[in-house]
PDB file of C-alpha atoms in Angstrom:
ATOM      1  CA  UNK C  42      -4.345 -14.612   9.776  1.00  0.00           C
ATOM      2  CA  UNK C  43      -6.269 -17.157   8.073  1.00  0.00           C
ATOM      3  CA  UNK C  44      -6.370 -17.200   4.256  1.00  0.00           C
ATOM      4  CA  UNK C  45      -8.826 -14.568   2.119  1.00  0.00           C
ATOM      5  CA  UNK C  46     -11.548 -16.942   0.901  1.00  0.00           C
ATOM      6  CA  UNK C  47     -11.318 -18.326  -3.321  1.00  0.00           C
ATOM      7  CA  UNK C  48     -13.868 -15.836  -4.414  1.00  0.00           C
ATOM      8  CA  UNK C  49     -12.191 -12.729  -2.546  1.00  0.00           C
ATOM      9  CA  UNK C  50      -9.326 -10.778  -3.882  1.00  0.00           C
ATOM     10  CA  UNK C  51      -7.228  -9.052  -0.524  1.00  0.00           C
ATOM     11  CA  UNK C  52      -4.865  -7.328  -2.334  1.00  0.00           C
ATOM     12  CA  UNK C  53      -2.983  -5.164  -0.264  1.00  0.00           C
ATOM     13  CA  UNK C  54      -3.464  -4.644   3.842  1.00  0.00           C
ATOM     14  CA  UNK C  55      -3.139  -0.997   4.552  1.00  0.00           C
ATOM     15  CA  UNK C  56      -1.414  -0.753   7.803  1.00  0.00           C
ATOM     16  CA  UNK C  57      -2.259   2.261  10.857  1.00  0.00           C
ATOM     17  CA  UNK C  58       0.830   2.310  12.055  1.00  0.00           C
ATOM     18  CA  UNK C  59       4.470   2.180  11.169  1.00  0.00           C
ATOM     19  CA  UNK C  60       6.423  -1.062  11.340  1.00  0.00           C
ATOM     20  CA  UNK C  61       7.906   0.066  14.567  1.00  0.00           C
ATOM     21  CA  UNK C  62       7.238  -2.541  16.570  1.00  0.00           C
ATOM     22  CA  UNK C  63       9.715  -4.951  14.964  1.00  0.00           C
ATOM     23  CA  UNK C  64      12.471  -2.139  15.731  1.00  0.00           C
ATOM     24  CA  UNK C  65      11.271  -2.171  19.762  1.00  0.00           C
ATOM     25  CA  UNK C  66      11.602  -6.216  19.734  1.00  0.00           C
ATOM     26  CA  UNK C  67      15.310  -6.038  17.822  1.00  0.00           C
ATOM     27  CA  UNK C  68      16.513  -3.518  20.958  1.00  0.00           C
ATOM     28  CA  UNK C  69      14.625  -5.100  23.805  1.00  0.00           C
ATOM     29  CA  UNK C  70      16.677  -5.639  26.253  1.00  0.00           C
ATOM     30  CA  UNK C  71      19.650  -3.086  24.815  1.00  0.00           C
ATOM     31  CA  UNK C  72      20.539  -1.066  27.358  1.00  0.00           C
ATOM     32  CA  UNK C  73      20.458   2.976  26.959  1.00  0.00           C
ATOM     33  CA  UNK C  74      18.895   2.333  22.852  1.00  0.00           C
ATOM     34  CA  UNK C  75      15.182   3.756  23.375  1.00  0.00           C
ATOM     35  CA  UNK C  76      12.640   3.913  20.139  1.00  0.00           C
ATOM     36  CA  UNK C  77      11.560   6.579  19.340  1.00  0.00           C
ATOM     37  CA  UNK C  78       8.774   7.594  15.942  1.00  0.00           C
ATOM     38  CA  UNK C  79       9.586  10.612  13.472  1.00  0.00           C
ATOM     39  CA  UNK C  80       5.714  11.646  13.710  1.00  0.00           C
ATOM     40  CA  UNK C  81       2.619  11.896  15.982  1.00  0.00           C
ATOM     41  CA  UNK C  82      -0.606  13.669  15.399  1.00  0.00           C
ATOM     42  CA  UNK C  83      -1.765  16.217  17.896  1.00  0.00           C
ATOM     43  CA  UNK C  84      -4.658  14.381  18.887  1.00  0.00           C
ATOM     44  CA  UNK C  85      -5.597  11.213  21.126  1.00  0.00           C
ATOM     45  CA  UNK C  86      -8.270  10.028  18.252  1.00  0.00           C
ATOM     46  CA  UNK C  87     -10.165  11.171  15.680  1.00  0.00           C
ATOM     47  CA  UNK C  88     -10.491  10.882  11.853  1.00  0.00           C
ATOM     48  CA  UNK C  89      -7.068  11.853  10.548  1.00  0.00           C
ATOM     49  CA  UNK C  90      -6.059   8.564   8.189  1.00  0.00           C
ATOM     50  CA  UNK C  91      -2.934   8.356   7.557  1.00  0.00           C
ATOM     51  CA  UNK C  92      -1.703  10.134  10.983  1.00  0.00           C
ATOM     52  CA  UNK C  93      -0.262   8.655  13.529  1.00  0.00           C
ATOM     53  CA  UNK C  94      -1.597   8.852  17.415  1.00  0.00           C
ATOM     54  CA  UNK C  95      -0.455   8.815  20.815  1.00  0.00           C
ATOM     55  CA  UNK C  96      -1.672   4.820  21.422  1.00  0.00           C
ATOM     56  CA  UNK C  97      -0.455   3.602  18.546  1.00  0.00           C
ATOM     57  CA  UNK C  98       3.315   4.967  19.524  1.00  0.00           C
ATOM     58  CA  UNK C  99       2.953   3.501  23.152  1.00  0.00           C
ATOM     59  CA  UNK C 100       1.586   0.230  21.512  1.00  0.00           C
ATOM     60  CA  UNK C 101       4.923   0.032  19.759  1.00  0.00           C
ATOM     61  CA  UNK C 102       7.043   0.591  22.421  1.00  0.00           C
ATOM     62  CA  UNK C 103       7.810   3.959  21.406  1.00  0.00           C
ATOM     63  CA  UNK C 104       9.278   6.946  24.000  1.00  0.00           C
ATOM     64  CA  UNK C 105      10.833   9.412  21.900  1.00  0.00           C
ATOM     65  CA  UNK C 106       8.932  11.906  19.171  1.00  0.00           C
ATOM     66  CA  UNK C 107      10.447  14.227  16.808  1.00  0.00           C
ATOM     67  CA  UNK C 108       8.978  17.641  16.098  1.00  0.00           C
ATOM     68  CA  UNK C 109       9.139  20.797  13.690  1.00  0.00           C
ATOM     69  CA  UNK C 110      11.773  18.571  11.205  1.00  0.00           C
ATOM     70  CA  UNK C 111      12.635  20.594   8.143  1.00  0.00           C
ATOM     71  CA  UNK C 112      11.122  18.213   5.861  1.00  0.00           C
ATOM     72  CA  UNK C 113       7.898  18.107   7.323  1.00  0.00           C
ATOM     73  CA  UNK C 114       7.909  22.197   6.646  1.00  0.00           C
ATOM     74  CA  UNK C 115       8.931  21.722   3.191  1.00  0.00           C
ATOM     75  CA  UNK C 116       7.133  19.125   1.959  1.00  0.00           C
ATOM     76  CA  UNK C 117       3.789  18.912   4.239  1.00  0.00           C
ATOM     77  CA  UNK C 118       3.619  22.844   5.115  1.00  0.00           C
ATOM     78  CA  UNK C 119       3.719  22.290   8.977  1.00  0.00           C
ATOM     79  CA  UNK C 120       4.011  25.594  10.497  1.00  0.00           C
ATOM     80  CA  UNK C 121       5.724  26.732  13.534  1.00  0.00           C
ATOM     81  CA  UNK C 122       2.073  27.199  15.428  1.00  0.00           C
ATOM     82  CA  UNK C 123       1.684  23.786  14.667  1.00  0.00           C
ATOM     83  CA  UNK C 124       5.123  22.299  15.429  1.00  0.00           C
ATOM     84  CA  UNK C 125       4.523  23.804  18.630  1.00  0.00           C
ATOM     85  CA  UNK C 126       1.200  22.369  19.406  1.00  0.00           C
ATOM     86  CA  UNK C 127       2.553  18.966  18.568  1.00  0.00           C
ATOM     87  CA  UNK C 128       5.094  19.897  20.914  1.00  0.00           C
ATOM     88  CA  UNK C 129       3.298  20.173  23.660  1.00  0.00           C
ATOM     89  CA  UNK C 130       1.211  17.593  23.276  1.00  0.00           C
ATOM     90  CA  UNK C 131       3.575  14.951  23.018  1.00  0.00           C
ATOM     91  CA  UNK C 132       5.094  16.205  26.119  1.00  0.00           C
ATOM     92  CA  UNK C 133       1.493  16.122  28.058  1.00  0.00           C
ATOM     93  CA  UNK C 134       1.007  12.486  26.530  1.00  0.00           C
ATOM     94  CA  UNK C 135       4.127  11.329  28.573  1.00  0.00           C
ATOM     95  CA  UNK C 136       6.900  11.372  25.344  1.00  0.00           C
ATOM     96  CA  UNK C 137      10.344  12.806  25.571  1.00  0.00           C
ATOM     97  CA  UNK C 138      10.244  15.024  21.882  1.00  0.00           C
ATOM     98  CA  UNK C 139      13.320  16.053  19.909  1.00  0.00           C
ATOM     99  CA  UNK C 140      12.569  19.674  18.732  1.00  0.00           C
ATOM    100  CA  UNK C 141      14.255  20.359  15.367  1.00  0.00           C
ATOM    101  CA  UNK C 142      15.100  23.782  14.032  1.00  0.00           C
ATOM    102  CA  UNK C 143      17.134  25.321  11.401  1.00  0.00           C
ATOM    103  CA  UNK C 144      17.228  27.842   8.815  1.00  0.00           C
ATOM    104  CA  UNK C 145      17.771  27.273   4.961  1.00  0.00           C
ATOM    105  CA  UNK C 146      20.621  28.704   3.046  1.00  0.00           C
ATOM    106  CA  UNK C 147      19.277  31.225   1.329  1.00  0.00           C
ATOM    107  CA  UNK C 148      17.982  32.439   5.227  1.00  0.00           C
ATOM    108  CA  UNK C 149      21.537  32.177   6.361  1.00  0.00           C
ATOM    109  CA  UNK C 150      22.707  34.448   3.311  1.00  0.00           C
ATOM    110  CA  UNK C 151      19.814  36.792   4.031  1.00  0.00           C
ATOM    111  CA  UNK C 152      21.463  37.395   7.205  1.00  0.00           C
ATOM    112  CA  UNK C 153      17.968  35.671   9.060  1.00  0.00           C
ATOM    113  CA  UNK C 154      19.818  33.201  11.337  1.00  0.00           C
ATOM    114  CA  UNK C 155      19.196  34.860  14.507  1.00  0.00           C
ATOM    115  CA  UNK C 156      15.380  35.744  13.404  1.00  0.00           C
ATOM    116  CA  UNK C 157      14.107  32.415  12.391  1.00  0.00           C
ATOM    117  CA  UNK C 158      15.885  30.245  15.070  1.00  0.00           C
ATOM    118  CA  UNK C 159      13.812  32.487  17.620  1.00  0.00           C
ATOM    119  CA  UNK C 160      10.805  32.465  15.466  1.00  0.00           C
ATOM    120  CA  UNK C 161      11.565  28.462  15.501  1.00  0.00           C
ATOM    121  CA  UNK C 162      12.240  28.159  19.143  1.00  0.00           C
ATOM    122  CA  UNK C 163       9.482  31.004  20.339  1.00  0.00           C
ATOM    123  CA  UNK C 164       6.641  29.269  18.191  1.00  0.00           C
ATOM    124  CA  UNK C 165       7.478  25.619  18.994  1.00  0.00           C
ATOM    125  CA  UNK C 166       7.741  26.032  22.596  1.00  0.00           C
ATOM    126  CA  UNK C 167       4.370  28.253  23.129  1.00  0.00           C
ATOM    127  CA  UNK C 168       2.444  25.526  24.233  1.00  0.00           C
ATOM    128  CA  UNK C 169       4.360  24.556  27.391  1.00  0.00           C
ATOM    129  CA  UNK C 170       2.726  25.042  30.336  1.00  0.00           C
ATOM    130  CA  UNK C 171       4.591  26.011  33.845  1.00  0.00           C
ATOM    131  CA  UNK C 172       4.592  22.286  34.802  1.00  0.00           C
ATOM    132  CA  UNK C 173       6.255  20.716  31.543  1.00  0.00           C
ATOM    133  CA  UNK C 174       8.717  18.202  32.398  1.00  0.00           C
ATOM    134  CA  UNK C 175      11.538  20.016  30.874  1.00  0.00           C
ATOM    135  CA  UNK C 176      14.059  16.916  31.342  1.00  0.00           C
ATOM    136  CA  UNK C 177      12.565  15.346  28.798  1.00  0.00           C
ATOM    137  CA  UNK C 178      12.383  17.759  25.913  1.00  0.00           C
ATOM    138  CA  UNK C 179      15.814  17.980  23.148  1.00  0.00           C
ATOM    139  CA  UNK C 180      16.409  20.500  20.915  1.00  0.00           C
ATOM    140  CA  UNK C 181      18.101  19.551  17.678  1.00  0.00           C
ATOM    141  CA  UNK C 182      20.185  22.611  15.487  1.00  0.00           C
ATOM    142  CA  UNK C 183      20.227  20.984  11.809  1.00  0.00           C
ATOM    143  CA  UNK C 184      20.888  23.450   9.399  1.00  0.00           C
ATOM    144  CA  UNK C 185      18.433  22.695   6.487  1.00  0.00           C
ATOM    145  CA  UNK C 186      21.259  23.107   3.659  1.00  0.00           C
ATOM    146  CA  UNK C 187      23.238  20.406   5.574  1.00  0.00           C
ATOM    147  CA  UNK C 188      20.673  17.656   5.815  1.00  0.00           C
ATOM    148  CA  UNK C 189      21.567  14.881   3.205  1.00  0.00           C
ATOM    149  CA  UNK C 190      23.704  17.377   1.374  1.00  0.00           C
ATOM    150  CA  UNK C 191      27.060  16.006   1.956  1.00  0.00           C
ATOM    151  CA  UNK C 192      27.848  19.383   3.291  1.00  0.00           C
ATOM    152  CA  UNK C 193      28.467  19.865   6.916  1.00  0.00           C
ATOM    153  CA  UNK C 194      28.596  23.556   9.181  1.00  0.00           C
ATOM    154  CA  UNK C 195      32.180  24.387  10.109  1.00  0.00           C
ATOM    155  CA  UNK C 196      33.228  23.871  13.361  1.00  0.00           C
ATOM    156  CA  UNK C 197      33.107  27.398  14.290  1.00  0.00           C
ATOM    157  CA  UNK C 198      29.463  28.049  12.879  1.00  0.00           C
ATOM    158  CA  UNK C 199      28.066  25.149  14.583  1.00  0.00           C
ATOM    159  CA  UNK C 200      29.664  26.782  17.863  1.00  0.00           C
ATOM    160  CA  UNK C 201      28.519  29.833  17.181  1.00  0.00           C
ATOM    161  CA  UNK C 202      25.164  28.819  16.490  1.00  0.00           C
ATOM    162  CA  UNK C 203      24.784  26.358  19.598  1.00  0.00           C
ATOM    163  CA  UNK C 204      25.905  28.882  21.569  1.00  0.00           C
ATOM    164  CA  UNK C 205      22.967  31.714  20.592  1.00  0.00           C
ATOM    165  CA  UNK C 206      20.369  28.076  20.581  1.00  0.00           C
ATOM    166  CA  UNK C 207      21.802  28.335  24.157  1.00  0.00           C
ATOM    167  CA  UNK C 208      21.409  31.960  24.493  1.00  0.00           C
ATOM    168  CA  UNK C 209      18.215  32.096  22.852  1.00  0.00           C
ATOM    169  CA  UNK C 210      16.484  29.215  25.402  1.00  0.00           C
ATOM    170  CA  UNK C 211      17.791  31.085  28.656  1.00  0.00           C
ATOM    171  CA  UNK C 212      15.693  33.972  27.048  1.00  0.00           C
ATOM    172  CA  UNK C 213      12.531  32.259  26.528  1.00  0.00           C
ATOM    173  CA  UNK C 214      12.384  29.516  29.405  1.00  0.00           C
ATOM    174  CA  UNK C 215      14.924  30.896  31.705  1.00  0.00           C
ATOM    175  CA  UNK C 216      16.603  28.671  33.985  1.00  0.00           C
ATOM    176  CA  UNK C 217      14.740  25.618  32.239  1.00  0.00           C
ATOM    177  CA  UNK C 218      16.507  26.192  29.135  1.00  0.00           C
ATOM    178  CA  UNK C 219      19.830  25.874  30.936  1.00  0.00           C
ATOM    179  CA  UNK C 220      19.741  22.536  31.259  1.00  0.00           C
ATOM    180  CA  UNK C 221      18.354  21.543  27.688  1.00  0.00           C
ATOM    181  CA  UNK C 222      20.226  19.023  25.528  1.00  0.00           C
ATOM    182  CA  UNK C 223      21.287  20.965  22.145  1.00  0.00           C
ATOM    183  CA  UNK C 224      21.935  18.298  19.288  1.00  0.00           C
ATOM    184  CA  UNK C 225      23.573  18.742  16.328  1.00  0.00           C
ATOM    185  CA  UNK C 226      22.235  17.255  12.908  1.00  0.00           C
ATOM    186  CA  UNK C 227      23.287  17.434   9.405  1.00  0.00           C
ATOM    187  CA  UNK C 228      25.490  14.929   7.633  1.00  0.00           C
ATOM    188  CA  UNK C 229      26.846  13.835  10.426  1.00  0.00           C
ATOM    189  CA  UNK C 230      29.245  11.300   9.695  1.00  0.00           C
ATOM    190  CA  UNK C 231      31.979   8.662  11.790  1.00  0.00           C
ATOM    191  CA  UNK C 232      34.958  11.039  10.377  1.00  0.00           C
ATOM    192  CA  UNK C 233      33.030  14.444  11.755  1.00  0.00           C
ATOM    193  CA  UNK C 234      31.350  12.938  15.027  1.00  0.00           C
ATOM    194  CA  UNK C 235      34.307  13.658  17.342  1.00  0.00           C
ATOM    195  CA  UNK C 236      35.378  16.886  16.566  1.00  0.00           C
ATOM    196  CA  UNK C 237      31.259  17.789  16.635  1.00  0.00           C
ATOM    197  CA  UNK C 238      31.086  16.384  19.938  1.00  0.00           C
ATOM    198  CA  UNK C 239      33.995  18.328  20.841  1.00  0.00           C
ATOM    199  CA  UNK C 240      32.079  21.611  20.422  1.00  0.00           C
ATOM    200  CA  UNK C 241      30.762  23.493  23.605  1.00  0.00           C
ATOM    201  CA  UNK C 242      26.970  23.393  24.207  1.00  0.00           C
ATOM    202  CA  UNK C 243      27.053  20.710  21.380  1.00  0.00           C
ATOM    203  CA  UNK C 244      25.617  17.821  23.551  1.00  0.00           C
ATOM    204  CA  UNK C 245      24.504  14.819  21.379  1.00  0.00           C
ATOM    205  CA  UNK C 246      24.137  14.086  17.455  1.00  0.00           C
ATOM    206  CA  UNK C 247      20.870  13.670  15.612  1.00  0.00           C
ATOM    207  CA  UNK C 248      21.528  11.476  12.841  1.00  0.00           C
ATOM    208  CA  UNK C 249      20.396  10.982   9.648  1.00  0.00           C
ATOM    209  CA  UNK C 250      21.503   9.164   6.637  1.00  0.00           C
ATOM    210  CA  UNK C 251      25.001   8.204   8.208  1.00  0.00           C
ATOM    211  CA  UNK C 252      22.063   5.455  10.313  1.00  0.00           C
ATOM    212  CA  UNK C 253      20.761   3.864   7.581  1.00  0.00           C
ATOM    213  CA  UNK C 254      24.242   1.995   7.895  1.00  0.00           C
ATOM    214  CA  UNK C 255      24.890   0.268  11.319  1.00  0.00           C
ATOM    215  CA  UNK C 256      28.384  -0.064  11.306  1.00  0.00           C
ATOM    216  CA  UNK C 257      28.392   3.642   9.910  1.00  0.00           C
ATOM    217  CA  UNK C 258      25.946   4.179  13.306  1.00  0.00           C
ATOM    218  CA  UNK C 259      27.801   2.311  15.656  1.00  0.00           C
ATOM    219  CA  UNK C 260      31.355   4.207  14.451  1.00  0.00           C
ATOM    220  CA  UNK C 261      29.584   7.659  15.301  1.00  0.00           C
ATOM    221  CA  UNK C 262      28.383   6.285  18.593  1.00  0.00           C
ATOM    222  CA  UNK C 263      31.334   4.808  19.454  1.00  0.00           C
ATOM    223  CA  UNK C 264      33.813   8.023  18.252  1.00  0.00           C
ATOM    224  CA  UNK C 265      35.785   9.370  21.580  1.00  0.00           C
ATOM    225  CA  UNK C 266      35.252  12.331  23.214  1.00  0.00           C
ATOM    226  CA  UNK C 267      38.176  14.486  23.913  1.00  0.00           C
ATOM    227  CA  UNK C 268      39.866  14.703  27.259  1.00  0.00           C
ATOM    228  CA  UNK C 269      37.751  17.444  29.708  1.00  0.00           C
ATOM    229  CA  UNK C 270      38.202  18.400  32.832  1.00  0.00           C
ATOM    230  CA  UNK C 271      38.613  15.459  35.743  1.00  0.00           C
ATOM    231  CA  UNK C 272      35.133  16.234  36.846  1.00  0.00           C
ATOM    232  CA  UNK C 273      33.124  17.214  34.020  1.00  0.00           C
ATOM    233  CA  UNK C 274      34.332  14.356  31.850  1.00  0.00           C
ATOM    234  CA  UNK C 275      31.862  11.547  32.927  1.00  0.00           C
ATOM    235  CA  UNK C 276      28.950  14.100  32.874  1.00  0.00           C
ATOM    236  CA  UNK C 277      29.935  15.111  29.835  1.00  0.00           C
ATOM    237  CA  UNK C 278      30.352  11.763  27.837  1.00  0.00           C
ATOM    238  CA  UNK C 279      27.313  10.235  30.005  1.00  0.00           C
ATOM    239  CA  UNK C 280      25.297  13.542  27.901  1.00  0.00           C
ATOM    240  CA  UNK C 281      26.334  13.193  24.622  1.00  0.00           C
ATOM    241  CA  UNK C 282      25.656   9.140  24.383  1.00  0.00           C
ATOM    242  CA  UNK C 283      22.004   9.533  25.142  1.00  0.00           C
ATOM    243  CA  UNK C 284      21.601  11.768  22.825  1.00  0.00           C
ATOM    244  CA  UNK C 285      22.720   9.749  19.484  1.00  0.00           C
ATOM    245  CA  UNK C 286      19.439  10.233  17.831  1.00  0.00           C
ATOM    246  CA  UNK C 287      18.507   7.751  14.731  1.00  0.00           C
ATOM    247  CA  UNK C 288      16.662   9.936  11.598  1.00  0.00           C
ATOM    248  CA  UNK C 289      16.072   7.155   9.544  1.00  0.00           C
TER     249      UNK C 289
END
């Protein structure tokens, strides 16, 4: 870009779109490492500054989306309604989409687990119509108290929890939601990656602040899967690595 003339004062450039573009040309060619963007407005254009759109993400090389993250709730008031209408839409524009849900602590002490994962799941999956391409659609279980906490679900609640995600999916898509990935997020770390993994119907990681670290990354990636059956032990390690999922 040529230089702003003497008698003009360009400050600052206020950018459309995220810097993702450098991250697609540092993992071109890196086989099985896709990019994917933490945001996309439910709409092809219009006036909505700040948002992010459909072209911008394909200009950038991106193929992944993630939807309904806790954060977004908290902090920007997205609804479920609305989490599911970005849903959808990223779906129709040709994205794979990471679906998060999750329930706070003081949910999970009100005994509302079961209640808001379905109001979660039932909400963000209205807008998918009989033709979705369910193969490309995740769903990611990140309990909210766990995310950047330090603090990690037991074993047996993440189990238990994947299992009734599992449950709960059947229910609303049926046979579709058999074959939906179920991620698990929420301080996920190199020491707690394996035995995670290890968990049935836990089928990938989504991975927060353990990524802002690559060598902390490339541990979790790299942790080893326990010894399954003869047969189910490729399809089963073949699931779980394309579904480390980078937060950050």
């Amino acid at each position: 870009m040529a230089a702003a003339p003497d008698d003009r004062d360009v400050g600052r450039v206020c950018r459309r779109s995220p810097p993702l573009e450098a991250t697609r040309e540092g993992l071109d060619g890196a086989p099985g490492i896709f990019v994917g963007a933490q945001n996309m407005y439910p709409a092809e254009s219009g006036a909505f500054t700040g948002e992010i759109s459909p072209a911008m993400l394909r200009e950038a090389g991106c193929t992944w989306v993630l939807t309904g993250h806790s954060e977004r709730a908290m902090c920007l008031g997205e609804s479920p309604d609305f989490v599911g209408k970005k849903t959808a839409f990223a779906l129709e524009q040709g994205f794979s989409v990471i679906l998060c849900i999750g329930e706070t602590l003081a949910e999970r002490k009100a005994g509302k687990l079961n209640s808001i994962l379905w109001l979660q799941l039932e909400r963000g999956l209205a807008g998918l119509g009989p033709n979705a391409d369910y193969s490309r659609l995740a769903v990611a279980y990140e309990p909210v108290w766990a995310i950047g906490t330090g603090q990690t679900a037991s074993d047996e609640d993440i189990r238990m929890v994947h299992t009734l995600v599992r449950e709960l999916l059947s229910s609303l898509l049926g046979s579709n939601g058999i074959g939906i990935q179920i991620l698990y997020g929420g301080s996920v770390k190199p020491d707690n990656a394996k035995a995670i993994l290890s968990l049935d119907n836990v089928d990938g990681l989504l991975v927060g602040g353990a990524s802002l670290q690559a060598q902390s990354f490339a541990d979790i990636v790299r942790a080893d899967l326990p010894r399954r059956t003869a047969g189910a032990q490729d399809s089963a390690f073949r699931s779980s690595e394309r579904q480390y999922q980078s937060c950050s």
